[in-house]
XYZ file of C-alpha atoms in Angstrom:
752
model
C 1.842 108.747 -6.430
C 2.849 106.222 -9.099
C 5.965 108.262 -9.855
C 6.877 108.271 -6.146
C 6.555 104.481 -5.903
C 8.657 104.074 -9.029
C 11.355 106.355 -7.626
C 11.295 104.474 -4.325
C 11.733 101.155 -6.154
C 14.654 102.565 -8.080
C 16.336 103.601 -4.804
C 15.779 100.126 -3.347
C 17.206 98.562 -6.466
C 20.304 100.727 -6.217
C 20.844 99.873 -2.586
C 20.130 96.138 -2.624
C 22.126 95.592 -5.791
C 25.184 95.662 -3.541
C 23.993 92.959 -1.128
C 26.164 90.142 -2.399
C 28.453 87.665 -0.717
C 31.965 87.454 -2.151
C 32.436 89.891 -4.988
C 30.971 88.090 -7.998
C 33.174 89.865 -10.535
C 36.522 88.887 -9.046
C 36.374 86.709 -5.929
C 33.991 83.979 -7.080
C 35.680 83.521 -10.478
C 39.064 83.418 -8.713
C 37.949 80.735 -6.262
C 36.441 78.757 -9.144
C 39.614 79.098 -11.181
C 41.813 77.941 -8.299
C 39.485 75.003 -7.640
C 39.706 74.033 -11.289
C 43.491 74.201 -11.131
C 43.447 71.682 -8.266
C 41.898 69.018 -10.485
C 42.778 70.339 -13.917
C 45.030 67.477 -15.008
C 42.436 64.761 -14.440
C 39.508 66.853 -15.606
C 41.366 67.890 -18.740
C 41.979 64.214 -19.564
C 38.294 63.505 -19.010
C 37.325 66.240 -21.444
C 39.814 65.017 -24.035
C 39.410 61.263 -23.717
C 35.795 60.741 -22.712
C 34.004 63.814 -24.022
C 36.067 63.974 -27.285
C 36.857 67.660 -26.782
C 40.351 67.689 -28.320
C 41.620 70.779 -26.487
C 40.287 69.594 -23.155
C 39.113 72.375 -20.883
C 40.349 74.904 -23.447
C 38.046 73.631 -26.209
C 35.816 76.496 -27.441
C 32.204 75.807 -26.463
C 29.709 78.291 -27.842
C 32.082 81.219 -27.535
C 33.885 80.356 -24.290
C 36.008 77.529 -22.945
C 34.645 75.244 -20.224
C 36.834 77.020 -17.663
C 35.476 80.391 -18.766
C 31.869 79.135 -18.585
C 32.440 77.873 -15.033
C 33.891 81.227 -14.022
C 31.087 83.031 -15.846
C 28.524 81.008 -13.901
C 30.288 81.827 -10.639
C 29.952 85.498 -11.586
C 26.390 85.290 -12.901
C 24.788 83.706 -9.806
C 24.377 87.198 -8.311
C 22.322 88.352 -11.320
C 19.578 89.448 -10.867
C 20.290 90.873 -7.459
C 17.430 89.178 -5.589
C 19.022 85.766 -6.131
C 21.306 86.724 -3.235
C 18.413 86.166 -0.827
C 18.923 82.433 -1.463
C 22.639 82.453 -0.633
C 22.309 81.726 3.117
C 22.228 78.457 5.031
C 22.386 77.855 8.786
C 23.630 74.243 9.180
C 22.416 73.454 12.705
C 20.363 70.286 12.355
C 17.783 71.470 14.893
C 16.612 73.672 12.019
C 14.851 72.193 9.035
C 16.288 73.252 5.711
C 13.111 75.185 4.978
C 13.993 77.269 8.077
C 17.734 77.454 7.481
C 17.765 80.247 4.920
C 17.981 83.995 5.354
C 15.250 85.471 7.563
C 16.553 88.818 8.817
C 15.831 90.879 5.721
C 14.282 94.291 6.453
C 11.034 95.452 4.879
C 12.690 97.382 2.059
C 14.584 94.309 0.852
C 11.378 92.261 0.968
C 9.601 94.943 -1.016
C 12.361 95.193 -3.583
C 12.360 91.399 -4.109
C 8.625 90.860 -3.776
C 7.611 87.623 -5.489
C 11.058 86.072 -5.122
C 10.922 82.823 -3.131
C 13.553 82.690 -0.389
C 15.110 79.379 0.552
C 18.304 77.904 1.913
C 21.387 77.950 -0.302
C 21.650 74.158 -0.273
C 17.991 73.835 -1.311
C 18.473 76.483 -3.977
C 21.575 74.710 -5.309
C 20.367 71.093 -5.208
C 16.542 71.146 -4.842
C 16.853 68.857 -1.802
C 14.709 70.058 1.103
C 16.302 67.405 3.317
C 19.703 65.739 3.232
C 20.424 63.663 0.132
C 20.065 60.963 -0.935
C 16.938 60.005 0.966
C 15.520 63.452 1.594
C 12.486 64.998 -0.022
C 13.249 66.848 -3.201
C 11.442 69.910 -4.459
C 10.049 69.929 -7.987
C 9.724 72.908 -10.261
C 12.139 75.040 -8.255
C 12.729 78.648 -9.165
C 16.441 78.077 -9.797
C 16.952 77.334 -13.486
C 20.711 76.922 -12.952
C 20.836 74.365 -10.158
C 22.581 70.978 -9.872
C 19.796 69.124 -11.688
C 19.906 71.504 -14.646
C 23.688 71.205 -14.817
C 23.335 67.396 -14.821
C 20.669 67.370 -17.528
C 22.610 69.778 -19.732
C 25.655 67.527 -19.328
C 23.580 64.508 -20.341
C 22.239 66.390 -23.370
C 25.727 67.371 -24.453
C 26.649 63.672 -24.478
C 23.507 62.065 -25.895
C 21.652 64.839 -27.701
C 18.605 64.032 -25.553
C 17.210 65.294 -22.274
C 16.295 63.010 -19.377
C 12.891 62.366 -20.991
C 14.497 61.343 -24.285
C 13.597 64.515 -26.185
C 16.029 66.044 -28.648
C 15.535 69.583 -27.309
C 15.576 70.859 -23.763
C 12.006 71.861 -22.955
C 12.734 73.936 -19.892
C 14.392 77.273 -19.491
C 17.122 78.088 -20.278
C 17.939 76.119 -23.416
C 15.659 77.420 -26.152
C 15.865 79.284 -28.488
C 19.678 79.396 -28.503
C 20.061 75.709 -29.401
C 17.592 75.760 -32.271
C 19.201 75.758 -35.693
C 22.600 74.522 -34.490
C 24.142 71.481 -36.129
C 24.783 68.320 -34.115
C 28.265 69.212 -32.891
C 27.426 72.862 -32.206
C 24.326 71.845 -30.249
C 26.287 69.448 -28.084
C 28.886 72.138 -27.442
C 26.061 74.521 -26.560
C 24.647 72.160 -23.959
C 28.107 71.478 -22.544
C 28.489 75.248 -22.172
C 25.095 75.451 -20.427
C 26.166 72.660 -18.081
C 29.399 74.438 -17.148
C 27.546 77.743 -16.746
C 24.995 76.143 -14.411
C 27.687 74.276 -12.486
C 29.546 77.568 -12.017
C 26.454 79.051 -10.368
C 26.158 76.022 -8.096
C 29.813 76.493 -7.127
C 29.029 80.104 -6.216
C 26.324 78.882 -3.821
C 28.809 76.519 -2.194
C 31.569 79.140 -1.968
C 29.222 81.481 -0.111
C 29.256 78.941 2.721
C 32.777 80.144 3.562
C 31.383 83.583 4.449
C 30.421 83.615 8.160
C 27.446 85.931 7.695
C 25.999 83.541 5.103
C 25.938 80.556 7.444
C 24.728 82.573 10.460
C 21.667 84.285 8.941
C 23.250 87.719 8.974
C 22.068 89.674 5.948
C 22.086 92.761 8.151
C 25.895 92.715 8.195
C 25.812 93.547 4.482
C 23.320 96.349 4.918
C 25.235 97.871 7.808
C 28.322 97.887 5.655
C 26.252 99.793 3.116
C 25.118 102.294 5.725
C 21.664 100.679 6.066
C 21.451 99.020 9.490
C 17.724 98.307 9.388
C 14.820 100.703 9.651
C 16.973 103.825 9.719
C 16.682 104.395 6.006
C 19.292 104.949 3.368
C 22.649 106.506 4.228
C 25.334 106.851 1.618
C 28.447 104.784 2.169
C 31.554 103.884 0.256
C 31.268 100.222 1.324
C 29.544 97.683 -0.876
C 30.100 94.406 1.013
C 30.264 93.322 4.599
C 33.677 93.435 6.229
C 34.931 89.922 5.491
C 33.816 89.966 1.852
C 35.302 93.381 1.307
C 38.594 92.286 2.853
C 38.774 89.341 0.455
C 37.927 91.523 -2.528
C 40.697 93.957 -1.660
C 43.339 91.403 -0.670
C 42.588 88.615 -3.142
C 42.443 84.835 -2.887
C 45.405 82.559 -2.336
C 45.487 79.475 -4.526
C 45.737 76.926 -1.717
C 43.038 74.310 -1.082
C 41.897 72.238 1.880
C 38.814 70.275 2.861
C 36.074 68.728 0.785
C 37.293 65.131 0.977
C 34.181 63.837 2.694
C 34.136 60.249 3.898
C 30.542 59.893 2.710
C 29.504 61.830 -0.349
C 26.180 63.105 -1.548
C 25.415 66.290 -3.415
C 24.119 68.108 -0.312
C 26.912 67.020 2.054
C 29.367 69.486 0.518
C 27.184 72.205 2.063
C 25.883 70.436 5.132
C 26.384 66.851 6.352
C 23.611 67.363 8.939
C 26.052 66.212 11.630
C 26.140 69.459 13.641
C 23.393 69.656 16.286
C 24.563 72.769 18.101
C 26.252 70.837 20.901
C 29.187 69.127 19.158
C 31.513 71.836 17.814
C 34.515 69.510 17.938
C 33.189 67.776 14.845
C 34.507 70.666 12.774
C 38.054 69.384 13.312
C 37.164 66.282 11.307
C 37.369 67.586 7.756
C 35.737 64.424 6.405
C 32.641 64.786 8.577
C 31.444 68.363 7.985
C 30.218 70.405 5.070
C 31.577 73.852 4.364
C 28.629 75.603 6.053
C 29.140 73.577 9.230
C 32.869 74.304 9.391
C 32.304 78.038 8.968
C 29.312 78.315 11.308
C 30.974 76.449 14.175
C 34.260 78.358 14.133
C 33.702 81.922 12.898
C 31.459 84.870 13.638
C 29.917 87.703 11.641
C 29.095 91.266 12.608
C 25.802 90.517 14.380
C 26.556 87.016 15.658
C 29.613 87.578 17.852
C 29.438 85.335 20.940
C 25.689 84.976 20.447
C 24.986 81.980 22.713
C 22.890 84.120 25.127
C 20.760 85.895 22.535
C 17.698 83.710 23.167
C 17.674 84.500 26.882
C 18.824 88.113 27.135
C 15.361 89.647 26.942
C 16.053 91.327 23.605
C 13.903 89.520 21.054
C 15.313 91.570 18.166
C 18.541 89.589 18.211
C 16.995 86.124 18.527
C 17.434 85.533 14.793
C 21.201 85.836 15.306
C 21.450 83.196 18.028
C 24.276 80.715 17.520
C 25.495 78.304 20.226
C 29.130 78.423 19.053
C 31.644 79.973 19.191
C 30.762 81.071 22.737
C 32.644 83.020 25.380
C 34.013 79.840 26.875
C 35.472 78.980 23.460
C 37.759 82.000 23.834
C 40.153 83.658 26.263
C 37.909 86.730 26.538
C 37.686 86.391 30.307
C 41.473 86.309 30.510
C 41.507 89.649 28.678
C 38.843 91.109 30.960
C 40.885 89.955 33.952
C 43.871 91.881 32.644
C 45.968 88.863 31.764
C 46.448 89.542 28.037
C 49.297 91.593 26.614
C 48.801 93.729 23.523
C 50.620 92.982 20.304
C 51.956 95.242 17.620
C 50.121 95.113 14.306
C 50.082 97.239 11.183
C 46.833 99.171 11.094
C 44.637 100.162 8.180
C 46.617 103.410 7.949
C 49.736 101.260 7.377
C 51.247 102.358 10.687
C 52.207 100.138 13.636
C 49.701 99.980 16.430
C 49.290 98.127 19.725
C 46.106 96.065 19.895
C 44.546 93.387 22.015
C 43.099 90.276 20.377
C 40.864 87.650 21.861
C 41.704 84.158 20.641
C 39.424 81.234 20.005
C 41.045 78.510 22.049
C 38.598 75.589 21.919
C 35.429 74.054 20.519
C 36.930 73.530 17.090
C 39.561 75.553 15.280
C 42.126 77.591 17.149
C 42.102 81.189 15.899
C 44.645 83.606 17.354
C 42.997 86.776 16.053
C 39.385 85.788 16.627
C 37.839 89.086 17.727
C 39.152 92.438 18.831
C 37.897 94.099 22.013
C 37.104 97.767 21.652
C 38.104 100.662 23.892
C 34.925 100.300 25.995
C 34.894 96.498 26.323
C 36.687 96.237 29.655
C 34.898 99.306 31.033
C 31.435 97.843 30.308
C 32.451 94.522 31.833
C 33.557 96.281 35.004
C 30.407 98.404 35.017
C 28.004 95.470 34.884
C 29.112 91.853 34.714
C 25.599 90.838 33.665
C 25.465 93.170 30.669
C 26.606 90.498 28.218
C 24.391 91.774 25.381
C 26.014 95.189 25.683
C 29.470 93.724 26.040
C 29.374 91.740 22.796
C 28.418 94.886 20.893
C 31.815 96.300 21.738
C 33.629 93.370 20.119
C 34.571 93.673 16.486
C 36.460 92.161 13.559
C 39.404 94.196 12.320
C 41.891 93.617 9.528
C 43.980 91.147 11.532
C 40.892 89.089 12.376
C 39.691 89.126 8.805
C 43.156 88.166 7.583
C 43.200 85.067 9.798
C 39.611 84.232 8.878
C 40.516 84.414 5.206
C 43.603 82.248 5.698
C 41.402 79.426 6.990
C 38.166 79.926 5.079
C 39.359 80.643 1.542
C 41.347 77.396 1.193
C 38.159 75.615 2.280
C 36.173 77.458 -0.388
C 38.708 76.322 -2.987
C 38.921 72.756 -1.635
C 35.182 72.174 -1.388
C 34.664 73.687 -4.848
C 37.275 71.353 -6.311
C 35.655 68.396 -4.542
C 32.225 69.315 -5.919
C 33.655 69.596 -9.440
C 35.234 66.178 -9.029
C 31.933 64.811 -7.777
C 30.032 66.171 -10.760
C 32.395 64.637 -13.332
C 33.288 61.507 -11.345
C 31.173 59.037 -13.329
C 33.466 56.836 -15.450
C 32.680 53.833 -17.637
C 35.057 51.363 -19.242
C 34.178 49.962 -22.669
C 35.746 46.787 -23.979
C 35.096 44.412 -26.846
C 32.427 41.715 -26.519
C 33.306 37.993 -26.659
C 33.037 38.145 -30.464
C 35.766 40.826 -30.371
C 34.073 42.863 -33.109
C 31.758 45.642 -31.984
C 29.725 45.317 -35.152
C 29.888 43.437 -38.448
C 27.630 43.547 -41.490
C 27.342 41.808 -44.843
C 28.941 43.864 -47.597
C 25.705 43.436 -49.559
C 24.024 45.605 -46.903
C 26.645 48.365 -46.690
C 24.083 51.040 -47.516
C 22.062 50.066 -44.439
C 24.969 50.872 -42.113
C 25.687 49.373 -38.718
C 22.426 48.835 -36.844
C 23.817 47.142 -33.736
C 26.842 47.726 -31.554
C 27.851 45.134 -29.008
C 30.238 45.930 -26.150
C 31.063 45.177 -22.571
C 30.447 48.114 -20.243
C 31.855 48.363 -16.735
C 31.338 50.994 -14.071
C 34.820 52.399 -13.445
C 33.816 55.095 -10.933
C 36.150 54.694 -7.926
C 34.349 53.607 -4.777
C 30.782 53.977 -6.066
C 28.489 51.267 -7.388
C 25.842 51.802 -10.038
C 23.028 49.848 -8.424
C 19.490 51.099 -8.947
C 16.579 50.763 -6.582
C 13.913 48.188 -7.335
C 11.535 49.386 -10.009
C 13.774 52.323 -10.939
C 16.268 51.010 -13.501
C 19.040 53.121 -14.870
C 19.737 53.333 -18.550
C 22.619 53.149 -20.974
C 22.804 54.974 -24.270
C 25.526 54.478 -26.864
C 26.614 57.295 -29.141
C 28.715 56.875 -32.249
C 30.582 60.081 -33.076
C 32.181 60.350 -36.486
C 32.866 62.518 -39.516
C 31.020 61.704 -42.701
C 33.144 61.246 -45.779
C 32.243 63.673 -48.512
C 33.508 61.467 -51.371
C 32.658 57.994 -50.130
C 31.810 55.344 -52.711
C 30.485 51.943 -51.694
C 32.939 50.207 -54.048
C 35.833 52.036 -52.306
C 36.847 53.615 -55.605
C 37.528 56.909 -53.795
C 39.541 55.287 -51.005
C 41.598 56.032 -49.056
C 40.038 59.208 -47.664
C 42.048 62.326 -46.918
C 41.731 64.905 -44.195
C 39.962 67.157 -46.676
C 37.433 64.565 -47.804
C 35.406 64.581 -44.581
C 32.873 66.878 -42.976
C 34.077 69.788 -40.901
C 31.759 68.832 -38.032
C 31.098 65.561 -36.282
C 27.876 63.675 -36.854
C 26.218 61.417 -34.319
C 24.204 58.219 -34.223
C 22.394 57.528 -30.960
C 21.132 54.147 -29.828
C 17.825 53.322 -28.217
C 18.067 53.423 -24.390
C 18.961 50.158 -22.703
C 17.559 49.684 -19.206
C 19.887 48.231 -16.582
C 19.232 47.286 -12.972
C 22.906 47.563 -12.105
C 26.215 48.173 -13.776
C 28.939 46.092 -12.245
C 32.361 47.441 -11.407
C 33.847 43.957 -11.713
C 35.496 42.628 -14.846
C 34.646 42.048 -17.612
C 31.487 44.164 -17.233
C 27.942 43.973 -18.529
C 27.531 42.588 -22.036
C 25.324 45.049 -23.911
C 23.774 45.200 -27.357
C 22.900 48.730 -28.456
C 20.196 49.155 -31.083
C 20.937 51.842 -33.689
C 18.148 50.713 -36.047
C 16.500 54.132 -36.108
C 19.841 55.923 -36.511
C 22.389 53.560 -38.162
C 26.098 54.277 -38.294
C 27.126 54.797 -41.943
C 29.916 52.802 -43.556
C 31.506 55.881 -45.152
C 32.986 57.611 -42.116
C 36.252 58.625 -40.457
C 37.235 59.588 -36.883
C 34.913 57.065 -35.243
C 34.423 57.070 -31.470
C 31.990 55.087 -29.376
C 30.684 56.727 -26.216
C 28.436 55.008 -23.699
C 26.516 57.128 -21.199
C 24.885 55.860 -18.024
C 22.094 57.697 -16.239
C 20.890 56.309 -12.953
C 21.910 55.794 -9.375
C 25.631 56.083 -8.770
C 26.705 55.741 -5.173
C 24.067 57.735 -3.312
C 23.084 60.025 -6.185
C 20.007 59.492 -8.327
C 20.169 60.632 -11.967
C 23.935 60.659 -11.901
C 25.728 60.600 -15.248
C 28.751 58.472 -16.121
C 30.482 58.270 -19.479
C 33.155 56.202 -21.173
C 34.734 56.330 -24.602
C 36.333 53.802 -26.906
C 38.238 54.919 -29.979
C 37.031 52.438 -32.581
C 38.815 51.622 -35.784
C 36.977 52.830 -38.833
C 34.811 50.423 -40.914
C 37.050 47.826 -42.551
C 36.063 45.997 -45.727
C 37.324 42.421 -45.885
C 36.866 40.313 -49.005
C 37.299 36.530 -49.160
C 37.667 34.955 -52.595
C 37.156 31.573 -54.124
C 39.773 31.747 -56.882
C 39.731 28.071 -57.808
C 38.275 28.832 -61.255
C 41.955 28.887 -62.290
C 44.938 26.726 -61.398
C 48.374 28.322 -61.106
C 50.769 25.954 -62.834
C 54.378 27.099 -62.656
C 53.103 30.629 -62.118
C 50.760 30.640 -65.141
C 46.983 30.518 -65.035
C 45.301 27.401 -66.420
C 41.748 26.129 -66.478
C 41.226 22.638 -65.113
C 40.261 21.252 -68.500
C 43.510 22.563 -69.975
C 45.680 20.378 -67.743
C 43.515 17.358 -67.039
C 45.435 15.377 -69.667
C 48.805 16.655 -68.503
C 51.043 13.619 -67.854
C 52.124 15.125 -64.506
C 48.608 15.946 -63.385
C 48.779 13.448 -60.543
C 51.497 15.580 -58.967
C 49.273 18.661 -58.865
C 46.989 17.363 -56.091
C 43.377 18.499 -56.578
C 43.355 21.012 -59.442
C 39.649 21.335 -60.204
C 37.355 24.187 -59.006
C 35.619 23.810 -55.672
C 32.763 25.427 -53.797
C 33.633 26.875 -50.422
C 31.834 26.871 -47.112
C 33.617 29.094 -44.626
C 33.326 30.354 -41.054
C 35.177 33.350 -39.597
C 35.836 34.428 -36.037
C 37.870 37.358 -34.728
C 40.093 37.971 -31.734
C 42.523 40.506 -30.342
C 45.070 37.767 -29.705
C 45.880 34.438 -31.335
C 42.453 32.815 -31.172
C 41.752 29.485 -29.595
C 39.085 26.860 -30.021
C 36.486 28.904 -28.146
C 36.523 31.825 -30.562
C 32.903 32.628 -31.572
C 32.350 32.244 -35.320
C 30.303 35.242 -36.447
C 30.429 34.907 -40.260
C 29.414 31.891 -42.334
C 28.979 31.289 -46.046
C 27.645 28.147 -47.711
C 28.787 26.647 -51.016
C 30.221 29.802 -52.581
C 31.073 28.937 -56.210
C 34.449 29.637 -57.829
C 35.144 33.157 -59.163
C 32.957 34.659 -56.410
C 33.794 36.541 -53.225
C 31.995 37.591 -50.093
C 32.553 40.848 -48.244
C 32.104 41.771 -44.600
C 32.505 45.194 -42.997
C 33.517 45.236 -39.364
C 34.350 47.527 -36.457
C 37.138 46.655 -34.038
C 39.188 48.594 -31.516
C 42.790 47.432 -31.992
C 44.718 49.767 -34.313
C 47.725 47.443 -34.249
C 45.655 44.660 -35.807
C 43.782 41.548 -34.833
C 43.470 37.864 -35.667
C 41.087 35.887 -37.855
C 40.158 32.278 -37.203
C 39.148 30.830 -40.567
C 37.544 27.429 -40.975
C 37.184 26.417 -44.629
C 35.541 23.325 -46.129
C 35.529 22.756 -49.904
C 33.757 20.364 -52.219
C 34.152 19.698 -55.948
C 32.378 22.085 -58.267
C 30.163 21.600 -60.194
C 28.160 18.956 -58.455
C 27.643 16.903 -61.563
C 31.271 15.907 -61.520
C 31.652 12.251 -60.568
C 32.170 12.652 -56.834
C 29.928 11.457 -54.053
C 27.826 14.141 -52.340
C 29.734 13.849 -49.094
C 33.146 14.104 -50.725
C 35.244 16.838 -49.085
C 38.331 18.200 -50.767
C 39.544 20.490 -47.987
C 38.765 20.852 -44.324
C 41.288 23.297 -42.876
C 41.544 25.766 -39.991
C 43.828 28.775 -40.235
C 44.753 31.618 -37.920
C 46.268 34.768 -39.391
C 46.701 38.398 -38.516
C 44.951 41.374 -40.076
C 45.825 45.062 -39.754
C 43.005 47.347 -38.611
C 41.488 50.295 -40.453
C 42.389 53.696 -39.037
C 41.027 56.832 -40.667
C 41.498 59.623 -38.218
C 43.721 62.323 -36.838
C 44.980 61.087 -33.485
C 46.294 63.485 -30.862
C 49.768 64.518 -31.946
C 49.766 61.996 -34.788
C 49.563 62.589 -38.536
C 46.585 61.536 -40.630
C 46.725 57.762 -40.854
C 44.734 56.202 -43.698
C 44.364 52.466 -44.229
C 45.662 51.377 -47.672
C 43.375 49.686 -50.184
C 44.084 46.768 -52.500
C 42.564 45.775 -55.793
C 42.140 42.107 -56.573
C 40.293 40.739 -59.588
C 38.749 44.157 -60.213
C 37.438 44.566 -56.654
C 38.780 47.089 -54.142
C 39.010 46.135 -50.478
C 41.039 47.020 -47.403
C 42.168 43.486 -46.737
C 41.437 40.175 -48.404
C 41.810 36.453 -48.225
C 41.771 34.161 -51.260
C 41.707 30.466 -51.752
C 43.735 29.268 -54.747
C 45.449 26.112 -55.954
C 48.914 26.104 -57.442
C 51.904 23.946 -58.272
C 54.687 23.971 -57.246
C 54.119 25.482 -53.790
C 56.903 28.070 -54.125
C 55.685 29.600 -57.391
C 52.378 31.481 -57.514
C 51.342 34.895 -58.847
C 47.953 35.604 -57.326
C 47.799 39.087 -58.831
C 47.454 37.555 -62.309
C 43.862 36.464 -61.731
C 41.579 38.425 -64.057
C 38.305 40.036 -62.997
C 35.674 37.377 -63.632
C 32.311 38.207 -65.200
C 30.686 37.023 -61.990
C 31.853 40.280 -60.377
C 28.797 41.925 -61.838
C 26.690 39.879 -59.426
C 28.301 41.614 -56.441
C 29.350 39.943 -53.184
C 28.062 36.493 -52.382
C 25.523 36.549 -49.505
C 26.709 35.507 -46.078
C 25.106 34.840 -42.731
C 26.133 37.185 -39.901
C 25.723 35.586 -36.487
C 25.850 38.939 -34.704
C 24.678 40.412 -32.482
C-alpha cells in the first residue's frame, strides 16, 4: 500500500510540475530583461554612483551580475512547483484578498501540495492582506523571497546590518552562505539575494498579465495538460494553457506600456482596489489600475469566457469562474449570431490561409478585434435555444489570432509594470552635502591612531515626489557607511606616502555609524544637519578610495520600511601642518637667531625680528570664506619651532579655502613686554588643494603629493616666518628643530 501511495505521489508530481504561468525558463526572464532595459540607464547610474558597484548592473555579485540575478529570480519563482498555487489574484474589490487567490484546484493538486498555504499573488508577493499602505500585513509569511525580504537584503548590502541591527540575516535564506565572507563579498552576497528575491516578486507581478491567473482559472492549465478535473491523467504534448504556450512559442516583444500609476504603493502595481465589478471603463485609465485589474476587465481565459451569467445559470460547478466583464454586451457576438459579420482570411496553425469569423470586444474597456472565435456549432446552438447561454459560451474559443492580439496588448503591460516596480524598489535617493563647517570630519594629528569618530553632513531626501515623513512614534533612521580601501604600507608620519594602486587592500573595508533616528527627512535645501557617530567603528587615517554612503530606512511616500541611499565621494584624509618658524629670522635669505642681529645697526628696519608664540584659529570653506565661516580649529600660545597638525575630510577635489586668524605675542614671556602686548593680529584667506587617493572612473590613479618641511612630512602646510627684505626668503632652509621629537602641538577641535 505504501508503495502504491508513493507511486501515486510521483505521478501527481510529474503532472503538476507543468502547472506554471508563463514559461519560467524563457518567458519570465525575457520580460524581466526587457523591463530592465527600459530603465537600464538610470538604474545603471544608481548602481555605479550610489551603490559603488563600478560596473553598474554588470558588476559580478556572488557569481552573477545583478541583471542575471533578477532574471534568475524570475525563473526560480516556479520552484518548487507548488509555489504556483500562489500565482493567482482576482482583483474585484468585492472579494477580500484572502479570497482572491486560486480556489479551483482539483483534489489531486491539493493532495500533491498538501501543507502548502495558498494565498493571493499580491499577498504572496508583498505580505499585505489588504491594500497598502494602510492595510493589515501578514507576519511570518511562507514566502522567503517576497518584497520585504528583497528590501531587507538590499538594506543589508548597504549597511551590513539587518532591520534589527544585526550583522547577519537571521531568517532564511541568508545563512550559511554569507558566513565566512569578507566585508565586500558579504555585501555583494546580500545584493545578489536582494536581486534574486526581487526577480521572484517580478514573476508574481508578470503573472497578472495572464488572463487565467487573474480569473481564478487553474483548470485551464490542467485542461491543456489533458487533465480537465476528475477524469484522471491523460497524456498530452501541451505543458501550459493556450495563452502561455503561445507566448512561449512566439516570444516577447521588447515594448513597454503601463505601470505609471498616479498613486503608488507596493500593492497597487498588482491591484489598485479601484475595480468593483461594475466600472470596466476604469481600465482605459492606465494610471488608475493595476496589472491584474487591466487583464481581468478586458480578457478572458478558457473557462471564463463571457461568464457574467455563471452565478445564475443553475450550474454551481462554474460559479468559481464567474466574472462580470467582459460580457456579451461588451462584444458584437449578437451581430455575428444575427448573420451580420463577414469572415476574414487568416493564416491557420497549419500555415495555410483559412476563412474565420471573429467576435470583437467593442466596449467596456479595451477594444479587441480578435477577442474570441465562434466555433462551428455556435450559431446552431443559439438558433436551437436562445436561453442556452451556458452551452453557447462553451462553443467559443481562443485561437492563434486571438492569442496574438492578447499578447500584443498584455505583454507590453507585463514589461511596463515590471519596469515600474523596479523603479519603485530603487527609487529612494538621498543627497549628501557638506555641513556648515565644510569639513565632514577633522581630528588632531596627535590622535591620528584613533581615526575619525564623527562624520557631519547635510542629508536631503532627493526622491522625486515622495516625502520621508514618519508617523508619530515610529521614527525612521539614518546610517552612515564609510567605504574605503586600507593602505597596506601606511605610516602615521607619512614616510611611505604617497600610496600607489598596489599599496592598498584588494577589497573594500567598511565603517558603520550608530543609527540616527529621524522623524522626517526634508526634501528642501539644504537638508537635515546630521552628526554620525563612528565611535565603535572609527574610520582609519591610512586609507584610499573613500566614499561616504548614507542610508535611510523608514516611511517614504506611502511605503513603510522603504530604503533610500545617497553617496558622496570624499577626498581622502589630508594632513595639514601649521608651523611657528619664528625661532629664526631670514635676513637677506640667510637664517639668523634674534640675538645674532639685535645689535645690527639696521635692526630697526627689520620690523619685529624676535620669536613669538602663536594663537591661531582655522575655518574651512568650498569658496572664498566670509566673516561667518565657522572656526573649527584653535591653538593657544604655540611656541616657536613647533607645529600643529590636523587631518581632515572634505569633498572638493579641486581644492578649498582656509580662513586663518593668527595672533602672536613675544616669546619668551620674560622679555620686557607687557602681558597684553600683541605683535600680530592678522586674518588670511588662501586656497588649499584636496587629497585624492583613488582610481576614479576612467581616470588614472591620482595621488596627492607630500612635502617635507623641517623634517616633517605633510600633504600641505602653512608656516609663519619673519624675513627681511620682503622679496628674499628661503623657507626651505629651516632645519629640523629638536622640538620635533615632542610631536605635534595639541590643538582644540571644535567639531562636531
